[in-house]
CSV table of C-alpha atoms in Angstrom, one decimal:
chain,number,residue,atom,x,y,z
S,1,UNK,CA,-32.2,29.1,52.2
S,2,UNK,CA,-31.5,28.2,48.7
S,3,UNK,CA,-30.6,31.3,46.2
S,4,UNK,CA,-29.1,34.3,46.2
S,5,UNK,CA,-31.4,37.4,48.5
S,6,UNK,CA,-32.1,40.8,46.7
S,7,UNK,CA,-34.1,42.9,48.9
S,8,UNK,CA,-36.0,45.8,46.7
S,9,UNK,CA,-36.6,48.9,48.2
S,10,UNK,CA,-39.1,51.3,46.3
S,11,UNK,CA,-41.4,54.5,46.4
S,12,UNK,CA,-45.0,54.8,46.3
S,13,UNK,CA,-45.5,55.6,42.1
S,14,UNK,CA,-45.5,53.4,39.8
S,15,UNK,CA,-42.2,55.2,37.7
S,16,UNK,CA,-40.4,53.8,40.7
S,17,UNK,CA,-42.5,50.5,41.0
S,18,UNK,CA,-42.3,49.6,37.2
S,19,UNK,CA,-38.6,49.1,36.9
S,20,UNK,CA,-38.3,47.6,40.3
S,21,UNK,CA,-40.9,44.9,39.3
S,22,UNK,CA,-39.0,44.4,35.9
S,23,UNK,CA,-35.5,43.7,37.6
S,24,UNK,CA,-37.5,41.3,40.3
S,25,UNK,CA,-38.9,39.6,37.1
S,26,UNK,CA,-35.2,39.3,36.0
S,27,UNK,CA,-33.9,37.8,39.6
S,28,UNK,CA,-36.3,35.3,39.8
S,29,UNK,CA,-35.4,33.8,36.4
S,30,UNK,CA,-32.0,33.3,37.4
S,31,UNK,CA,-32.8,32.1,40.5
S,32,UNK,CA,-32.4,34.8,43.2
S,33,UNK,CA,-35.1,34.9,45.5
S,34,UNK,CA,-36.5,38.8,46.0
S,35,UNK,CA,-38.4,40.5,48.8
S,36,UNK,CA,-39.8,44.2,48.3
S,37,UNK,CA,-40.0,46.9,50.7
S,38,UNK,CA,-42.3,49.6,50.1
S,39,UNK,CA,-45.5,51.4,51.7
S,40,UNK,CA,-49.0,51.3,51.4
S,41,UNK,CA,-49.4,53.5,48.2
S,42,UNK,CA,-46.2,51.5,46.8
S,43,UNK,CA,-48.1,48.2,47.4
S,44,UNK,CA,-51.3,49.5,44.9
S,45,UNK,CA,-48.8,49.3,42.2
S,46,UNK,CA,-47.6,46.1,43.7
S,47,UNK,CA,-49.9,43.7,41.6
S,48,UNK,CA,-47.7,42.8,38.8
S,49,UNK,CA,-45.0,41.9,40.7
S,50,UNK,CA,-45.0,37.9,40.8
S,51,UNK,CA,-46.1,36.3,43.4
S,52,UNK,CA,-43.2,34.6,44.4
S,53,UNK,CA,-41.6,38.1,45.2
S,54,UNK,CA,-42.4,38.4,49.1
S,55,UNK,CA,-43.8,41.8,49.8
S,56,UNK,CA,-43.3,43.8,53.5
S,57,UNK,CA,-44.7,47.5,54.1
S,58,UNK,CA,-42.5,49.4,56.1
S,59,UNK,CA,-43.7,52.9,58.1
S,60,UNK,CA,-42.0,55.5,56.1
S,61,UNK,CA,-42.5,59.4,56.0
S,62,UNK,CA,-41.5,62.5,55.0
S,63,UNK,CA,-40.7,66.0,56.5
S,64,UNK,CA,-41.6,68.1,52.9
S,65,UNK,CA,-45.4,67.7,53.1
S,66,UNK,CA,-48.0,67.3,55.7
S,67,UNK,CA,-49.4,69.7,58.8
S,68,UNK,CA,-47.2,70.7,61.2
S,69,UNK,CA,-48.0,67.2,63.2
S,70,UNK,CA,-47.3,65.4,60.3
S,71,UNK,CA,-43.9,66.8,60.0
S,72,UNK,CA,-42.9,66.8,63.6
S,73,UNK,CA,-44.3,62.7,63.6
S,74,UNK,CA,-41.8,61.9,60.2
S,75,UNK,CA,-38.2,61.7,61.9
S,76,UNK,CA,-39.9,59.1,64.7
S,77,UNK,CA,-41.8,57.4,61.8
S,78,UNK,CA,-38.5,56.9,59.7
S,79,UNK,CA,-36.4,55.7,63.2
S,80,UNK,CA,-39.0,53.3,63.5
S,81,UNK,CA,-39.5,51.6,59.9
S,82,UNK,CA,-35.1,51.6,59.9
S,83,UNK,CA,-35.1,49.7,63.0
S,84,UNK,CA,-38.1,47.1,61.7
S,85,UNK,CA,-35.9,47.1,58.6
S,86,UNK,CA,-32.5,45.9,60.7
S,87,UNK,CA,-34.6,43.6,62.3
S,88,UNK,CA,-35.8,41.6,59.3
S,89,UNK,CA,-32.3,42.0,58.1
S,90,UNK,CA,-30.6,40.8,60.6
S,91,UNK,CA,-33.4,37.5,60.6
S,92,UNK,CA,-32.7,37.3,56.6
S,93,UNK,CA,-29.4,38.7,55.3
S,94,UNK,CA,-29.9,40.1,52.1
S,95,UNK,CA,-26.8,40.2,49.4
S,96,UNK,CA,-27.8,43.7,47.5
S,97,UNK,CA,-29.9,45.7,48.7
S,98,UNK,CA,-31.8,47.9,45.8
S,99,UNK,CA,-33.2,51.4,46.0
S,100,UNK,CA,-35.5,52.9,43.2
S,101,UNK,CA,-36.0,56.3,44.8
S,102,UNK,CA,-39.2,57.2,47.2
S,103,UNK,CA,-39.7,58.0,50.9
S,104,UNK,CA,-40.5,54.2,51.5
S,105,UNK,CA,-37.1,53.5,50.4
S,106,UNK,CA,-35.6,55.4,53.3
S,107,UNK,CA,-35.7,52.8,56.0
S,108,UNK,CA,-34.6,49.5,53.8
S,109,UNK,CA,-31.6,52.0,52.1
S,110,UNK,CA,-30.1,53.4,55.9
S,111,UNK,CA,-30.6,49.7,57.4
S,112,UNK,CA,-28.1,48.9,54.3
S,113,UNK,CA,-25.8,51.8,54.6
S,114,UNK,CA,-25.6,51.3,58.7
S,115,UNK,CA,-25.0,47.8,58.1
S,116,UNK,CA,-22.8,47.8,55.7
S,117,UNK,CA,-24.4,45.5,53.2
S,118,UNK,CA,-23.9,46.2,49.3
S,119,UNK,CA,-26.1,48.6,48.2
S,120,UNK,CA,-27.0,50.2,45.0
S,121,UNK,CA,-30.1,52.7,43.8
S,122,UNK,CA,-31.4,53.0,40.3
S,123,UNK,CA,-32.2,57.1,39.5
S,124,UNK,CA,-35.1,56.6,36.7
S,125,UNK,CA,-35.6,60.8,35.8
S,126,UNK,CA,-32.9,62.8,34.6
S,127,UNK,CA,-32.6,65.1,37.8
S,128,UNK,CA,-32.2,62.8,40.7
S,129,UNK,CA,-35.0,62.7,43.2
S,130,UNK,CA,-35.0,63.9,46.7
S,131,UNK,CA,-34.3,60.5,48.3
S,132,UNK,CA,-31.5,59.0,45.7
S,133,UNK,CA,-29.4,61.7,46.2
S,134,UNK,CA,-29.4,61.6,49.9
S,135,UNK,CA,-28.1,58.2,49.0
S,136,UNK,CA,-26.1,58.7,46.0
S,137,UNK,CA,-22.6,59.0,47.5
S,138,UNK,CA,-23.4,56.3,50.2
S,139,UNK,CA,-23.9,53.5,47.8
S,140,UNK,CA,-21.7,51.2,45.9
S,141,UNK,CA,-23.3,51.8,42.6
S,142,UNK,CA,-25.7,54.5,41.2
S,143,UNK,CA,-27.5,53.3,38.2
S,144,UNK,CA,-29.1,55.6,35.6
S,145,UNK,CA,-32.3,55.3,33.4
S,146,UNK,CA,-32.4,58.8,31.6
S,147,UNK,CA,-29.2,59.8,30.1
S,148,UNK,CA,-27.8,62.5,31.0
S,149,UNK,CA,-28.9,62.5,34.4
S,150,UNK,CA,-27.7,65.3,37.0
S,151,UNK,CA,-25.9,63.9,39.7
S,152,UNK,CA,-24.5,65.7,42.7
S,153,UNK,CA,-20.9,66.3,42.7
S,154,UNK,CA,-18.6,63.7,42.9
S,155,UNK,CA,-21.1,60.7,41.9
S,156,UNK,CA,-20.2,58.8,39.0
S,157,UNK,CA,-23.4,57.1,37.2
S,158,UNK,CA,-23.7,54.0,34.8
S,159,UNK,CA,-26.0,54.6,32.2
S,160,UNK,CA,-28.2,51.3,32.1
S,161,UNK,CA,-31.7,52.8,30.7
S,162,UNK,CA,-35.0,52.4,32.6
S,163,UNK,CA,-35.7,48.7,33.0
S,164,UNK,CA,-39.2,48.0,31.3
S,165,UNK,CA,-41.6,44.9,32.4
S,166,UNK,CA,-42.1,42.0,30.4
S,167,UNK,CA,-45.1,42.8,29.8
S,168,UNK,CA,-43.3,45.7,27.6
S,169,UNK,CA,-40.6,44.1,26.7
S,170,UNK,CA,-42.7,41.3,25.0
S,171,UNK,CA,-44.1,44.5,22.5
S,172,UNK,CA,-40.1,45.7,21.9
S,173,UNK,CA,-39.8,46.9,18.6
S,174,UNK,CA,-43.4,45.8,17.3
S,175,UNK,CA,-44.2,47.2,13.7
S,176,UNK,CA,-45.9,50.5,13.6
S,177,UNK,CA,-49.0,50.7,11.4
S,178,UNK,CA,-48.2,54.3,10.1
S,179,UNK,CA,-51.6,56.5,9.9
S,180,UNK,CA,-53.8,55.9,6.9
S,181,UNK,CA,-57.5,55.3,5.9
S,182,UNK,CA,-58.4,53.1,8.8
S,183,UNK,CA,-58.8,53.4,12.7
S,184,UNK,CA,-56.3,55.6,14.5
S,185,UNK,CA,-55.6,54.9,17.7
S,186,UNK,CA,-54.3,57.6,20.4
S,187,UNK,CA,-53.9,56.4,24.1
S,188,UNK,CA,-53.9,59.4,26.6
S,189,UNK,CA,-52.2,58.7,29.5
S,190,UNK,CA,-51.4,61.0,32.5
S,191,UNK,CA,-49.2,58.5,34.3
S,192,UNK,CA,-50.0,56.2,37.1
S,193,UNK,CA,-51.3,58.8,39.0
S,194,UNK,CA,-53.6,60.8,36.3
S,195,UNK,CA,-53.4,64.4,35.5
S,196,UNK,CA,-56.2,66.6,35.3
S,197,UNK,CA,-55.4,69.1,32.4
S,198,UNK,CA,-55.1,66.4,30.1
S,199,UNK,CA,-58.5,65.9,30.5
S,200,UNK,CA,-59.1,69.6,30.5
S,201,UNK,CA,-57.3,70.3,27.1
S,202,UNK,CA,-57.3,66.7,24.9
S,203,UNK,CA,-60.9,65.7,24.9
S,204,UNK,CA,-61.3,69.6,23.5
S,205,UNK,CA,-58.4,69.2,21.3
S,206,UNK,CA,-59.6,65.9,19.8
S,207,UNK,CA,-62.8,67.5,18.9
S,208,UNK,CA,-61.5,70.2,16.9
S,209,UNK,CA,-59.5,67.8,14.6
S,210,UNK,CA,-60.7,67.4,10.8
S,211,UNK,CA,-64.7,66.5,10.8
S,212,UNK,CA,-63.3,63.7,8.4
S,213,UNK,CA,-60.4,62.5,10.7
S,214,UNK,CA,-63.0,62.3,13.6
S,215,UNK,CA,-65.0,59.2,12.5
S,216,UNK,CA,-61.4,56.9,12.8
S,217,UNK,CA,-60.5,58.3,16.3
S,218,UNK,CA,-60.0,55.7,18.8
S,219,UNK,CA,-58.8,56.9,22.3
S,220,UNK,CA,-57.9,55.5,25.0
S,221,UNK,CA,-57.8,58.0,27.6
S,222,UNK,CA,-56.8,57.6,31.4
S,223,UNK,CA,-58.7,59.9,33.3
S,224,UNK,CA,-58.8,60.6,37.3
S,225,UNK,CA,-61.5,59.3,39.1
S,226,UNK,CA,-63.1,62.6,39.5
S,227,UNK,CA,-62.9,63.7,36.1
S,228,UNK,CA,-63.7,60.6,34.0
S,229,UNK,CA,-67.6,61.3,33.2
S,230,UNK,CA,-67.1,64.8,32.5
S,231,UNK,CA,-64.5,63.1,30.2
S,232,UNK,CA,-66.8,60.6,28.6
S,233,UNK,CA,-69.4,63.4,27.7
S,234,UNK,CA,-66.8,65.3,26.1
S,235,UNK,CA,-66.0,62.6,23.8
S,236,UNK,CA,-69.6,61.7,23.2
S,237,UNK,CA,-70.4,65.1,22.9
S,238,UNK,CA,-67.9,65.4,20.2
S,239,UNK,CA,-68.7,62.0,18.6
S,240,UNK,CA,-65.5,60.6,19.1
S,241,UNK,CA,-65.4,56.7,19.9
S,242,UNK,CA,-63.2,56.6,23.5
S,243,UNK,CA,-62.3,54.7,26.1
S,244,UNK,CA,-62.1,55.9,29.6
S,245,UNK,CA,-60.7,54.6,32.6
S,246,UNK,CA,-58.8,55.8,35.8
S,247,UNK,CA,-56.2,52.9,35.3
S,248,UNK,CA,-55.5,50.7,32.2
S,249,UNK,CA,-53.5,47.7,33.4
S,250,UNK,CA,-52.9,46.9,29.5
S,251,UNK,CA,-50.8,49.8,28.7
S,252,UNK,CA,-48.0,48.0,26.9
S,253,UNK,CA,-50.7,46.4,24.7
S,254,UNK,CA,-52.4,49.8,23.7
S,255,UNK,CA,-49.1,51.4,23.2
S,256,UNK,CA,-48.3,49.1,20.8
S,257,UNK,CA,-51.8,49.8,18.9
S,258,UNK,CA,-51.2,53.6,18.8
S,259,UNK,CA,-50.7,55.6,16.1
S,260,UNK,CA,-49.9,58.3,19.0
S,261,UNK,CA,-49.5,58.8,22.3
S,262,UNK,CA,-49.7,61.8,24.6
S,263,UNK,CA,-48.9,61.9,27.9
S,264,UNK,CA,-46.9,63.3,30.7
S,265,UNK,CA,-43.3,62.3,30.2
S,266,UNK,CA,-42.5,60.0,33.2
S,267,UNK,CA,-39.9,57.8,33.1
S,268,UNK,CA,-41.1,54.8,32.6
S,269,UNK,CA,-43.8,56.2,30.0
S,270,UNK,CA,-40.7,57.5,27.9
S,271,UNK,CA,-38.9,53.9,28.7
S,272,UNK,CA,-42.6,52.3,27.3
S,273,UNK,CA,-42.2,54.7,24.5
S,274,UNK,CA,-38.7,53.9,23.2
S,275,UNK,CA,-38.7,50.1,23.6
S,276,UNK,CA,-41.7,49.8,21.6
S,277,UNK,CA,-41.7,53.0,19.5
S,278,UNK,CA,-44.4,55.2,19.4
S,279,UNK,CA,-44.4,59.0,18.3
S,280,UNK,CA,-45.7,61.0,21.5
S,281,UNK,CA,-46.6,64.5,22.1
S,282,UNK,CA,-45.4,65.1,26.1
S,283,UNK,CA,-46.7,67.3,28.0
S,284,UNK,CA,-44.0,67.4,31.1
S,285,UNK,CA,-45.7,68.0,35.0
S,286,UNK,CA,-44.4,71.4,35.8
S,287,UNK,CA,-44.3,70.7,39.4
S,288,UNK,CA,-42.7,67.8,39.2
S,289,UNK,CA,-39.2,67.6,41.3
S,290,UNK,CA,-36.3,70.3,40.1
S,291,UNK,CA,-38.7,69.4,36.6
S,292,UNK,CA,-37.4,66.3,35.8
S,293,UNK,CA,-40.2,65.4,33.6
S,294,UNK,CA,-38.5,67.8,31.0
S,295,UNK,CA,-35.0,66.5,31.6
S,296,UNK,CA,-37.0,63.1,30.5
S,297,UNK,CA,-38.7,64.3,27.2
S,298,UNK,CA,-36.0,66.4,26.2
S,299,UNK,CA,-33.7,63.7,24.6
S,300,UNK,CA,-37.1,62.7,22.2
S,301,UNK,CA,-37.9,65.8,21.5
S,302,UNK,CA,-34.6,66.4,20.2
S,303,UNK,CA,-34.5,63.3,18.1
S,304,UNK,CA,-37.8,64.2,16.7
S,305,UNK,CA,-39.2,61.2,18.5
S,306,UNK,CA,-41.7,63.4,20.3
S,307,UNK,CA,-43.4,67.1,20.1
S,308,UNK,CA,-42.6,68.7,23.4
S,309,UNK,CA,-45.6,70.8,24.6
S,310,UNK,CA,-45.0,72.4,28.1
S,311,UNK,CA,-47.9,73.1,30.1
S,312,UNK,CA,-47.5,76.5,30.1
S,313,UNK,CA,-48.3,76.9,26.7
S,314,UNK,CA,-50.9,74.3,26.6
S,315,UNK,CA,-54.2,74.7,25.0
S,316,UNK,CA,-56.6,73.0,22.7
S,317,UNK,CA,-55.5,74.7,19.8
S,318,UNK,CA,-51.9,74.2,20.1
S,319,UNK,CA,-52.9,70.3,21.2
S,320,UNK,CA,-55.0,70.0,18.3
S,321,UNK,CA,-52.3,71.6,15.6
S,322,UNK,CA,-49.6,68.9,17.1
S,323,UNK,CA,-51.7,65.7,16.9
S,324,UNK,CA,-52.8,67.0,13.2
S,325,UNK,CA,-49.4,67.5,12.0
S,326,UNK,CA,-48.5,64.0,13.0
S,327,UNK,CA,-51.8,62.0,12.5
S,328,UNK,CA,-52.4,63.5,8.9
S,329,UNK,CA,-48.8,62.8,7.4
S,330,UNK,CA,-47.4,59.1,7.5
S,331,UNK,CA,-43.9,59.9,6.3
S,332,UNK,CA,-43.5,62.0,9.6
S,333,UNK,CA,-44.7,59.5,12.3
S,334,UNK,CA,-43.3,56.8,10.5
S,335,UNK,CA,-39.9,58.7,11.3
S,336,UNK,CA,-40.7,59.8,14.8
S,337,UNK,CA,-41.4,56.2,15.4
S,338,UNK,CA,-38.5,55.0,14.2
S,339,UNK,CA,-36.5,57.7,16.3
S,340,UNK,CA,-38.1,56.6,19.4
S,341,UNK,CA,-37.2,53.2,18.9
S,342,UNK,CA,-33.6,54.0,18.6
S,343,UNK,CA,-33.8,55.1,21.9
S,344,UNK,CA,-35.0,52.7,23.3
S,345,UNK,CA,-33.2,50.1,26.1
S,346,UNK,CA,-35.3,47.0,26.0
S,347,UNK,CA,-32.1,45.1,27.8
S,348,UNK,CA,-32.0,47.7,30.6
S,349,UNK,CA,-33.4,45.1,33.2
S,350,UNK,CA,-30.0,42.9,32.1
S,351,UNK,CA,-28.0,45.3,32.5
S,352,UNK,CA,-29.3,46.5,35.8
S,353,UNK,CA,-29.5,43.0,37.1
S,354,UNK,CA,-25.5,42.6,35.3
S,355,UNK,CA,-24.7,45.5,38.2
S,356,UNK,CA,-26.3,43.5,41.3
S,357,UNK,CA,-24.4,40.4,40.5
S,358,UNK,CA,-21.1,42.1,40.1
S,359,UNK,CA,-21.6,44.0,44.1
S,360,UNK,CA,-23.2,41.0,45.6
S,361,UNK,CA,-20.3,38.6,45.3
């Protein structure tokens, strides 16, 4: 078979699906042929990959939720989607094998590791997942989006940022209409998955904003299934023009509209963020993993890219007091723009891809 083989292993979100789909866009333009290994929820997040990228679903598992079945059926899941995964390896070699963190990366990472292929997992938060640091000392190269990022002892990282589609990419650095007399745009996004108390708190928030301000609102404003009509009357209810939907598959486009952005701080929201450079006010998920969703928004906040509001502290008021002081003086998000953009990595793919080419030799 013609072309070098990357075989792509990653989890079931799409801050792990995101930057494996932008390094897969990368491989195929220089020729590489790329399979990906994820699971069912993995494969929802699976559409923009291109189509010459050959997709398998592997049975993956894990022992730190479900029933008591559920945990006693995960070691017997995992045996089983490790030896599928030797199987198809052993029918199609591949040169790298590439982990972006996630239970579905289990089997496609240990059928690496027991065969002794080159191997190499990309960490996106700044606080390694549960998976990538099982990994981290058994690979040949642990690549970093967030910097710094906390690595368990003895691991080395290279800092190569979070790779961001081409899709993003294409919007890198795009001119930022500071906030004026005419149509402000704010996207509200809870990442792929949603998040409930942004629609509990911003649609609130947005409503107490200046009576005059109101009229020139323009949200866009990802909502959870379950919550987007009570989402929609709050808006309506406050007369603010909006935009609801449980997924937007034009984020890049909309980011590079916004005056401002909130949103959880996810890595590849904060990688979104910095390439194209937009103020944000983050909110960070407090449950997420040894709360790596601070460790991401930290470095913007401290750059005065970003207003850090934890959830803990959250409420209307305080929302409402943060958008204000950014939407009602230019000078300010002018410069938080400008900060976020410094941050950015819009080559992070390149250098990723820079790393697979020097292990699979």
């Amino acid at each position: 078979m013609a072309g070098k083989l990357a075989l792509i292993a990653a989890g079931g979100t799409g801050g792990h699906m995101f930057p494996a789909q932008a390094l897969a866009e990368v491989l195929l333009a220089e020729g590489w042929r790329v399979k990906l290994s994820t699971d069912d929820r993995g494969a929802l997040y699976a559409g923009g990959f291109p189509a010459a990228v050959e997709r398998s679903i592997v049975a993956s598992a894990t022992t730190a939720r479900g029933g008591v079945l559920g945990k006693l059926a995960a070691p017997f899941k995992i045996a089983s989607g490790v030896l599928a995964a030797r199987r198809g390896f052993r029918a199609d070699k591949p040169d790298i094998v590439v982990g972006f963190g996630g239970y579905p990366t289990i089997p496609a990472m240990s059928a690496a590791l027991t065969m002794r292929l080159p191997r190499m997992i990309h960490e996106q938060n700044g606080v390694m997942g549960r998976v990538n640091r099982a990994f981290a000392a058994r690979v040949d190269t642990v690549a970093c989006g967030t910097w710094p990022t906390e690595l368990p002892q003895g691991v080395h990282g290279i800092h190569t940022g979070n790779p961001v589609r081409a899709s993003v990419k294409d919007r890198a650095g795009t001119p930022y209409r500071v906030p004026g007399d005419g149509p402000l745009h704010i996207v509200v996004i809870g990442g792929s998955q949603g998040a409930r108390v942004l629609s509990d708190v911003v649609p609130a928030a947005i409503a107490a904003l200046p009576t005059e301000m109101r009229p020139r609102l323009r949200v866009a404003h990802q909502a959870r299934k379950e919550d987007h009509d009570r989402v929609v009357a709050a808006y309506r209810a406050a007369g603010v023009t909006a935009e609801v939907r449980h997924f937007f598959d034009d984020v890049p486009a909309r980011f590079a509209e916004a005056q401002l952005v909130v949103a959880r701080s996810g890595a590849s929201t904060i990688a979104d963020l910095t390439v194209i450079g937009r103020p944000s006010i983050l909110i960070p998920l407090p449950t997420a993993t040894n709360d790596h969703q601070t460790a991401n928004a930290r470095p913007l906040a401290d750059a005065g890219a970003a207003l850090m509001l934890p959830e803990s502290v959250l409420d209307a008021e305080s929302l409402t007091r943060d958008m204000h002081a950014v939407l009602s003086d230019p000078s300010r998000a002018s410069a938080m723009a400008a900060a976020a953009l410094s941050l950015g990595r819009p080559d992070a793919a390149r250098r990723l891809y820079d790393l697979v080419t020097e292990l699979a030799v």
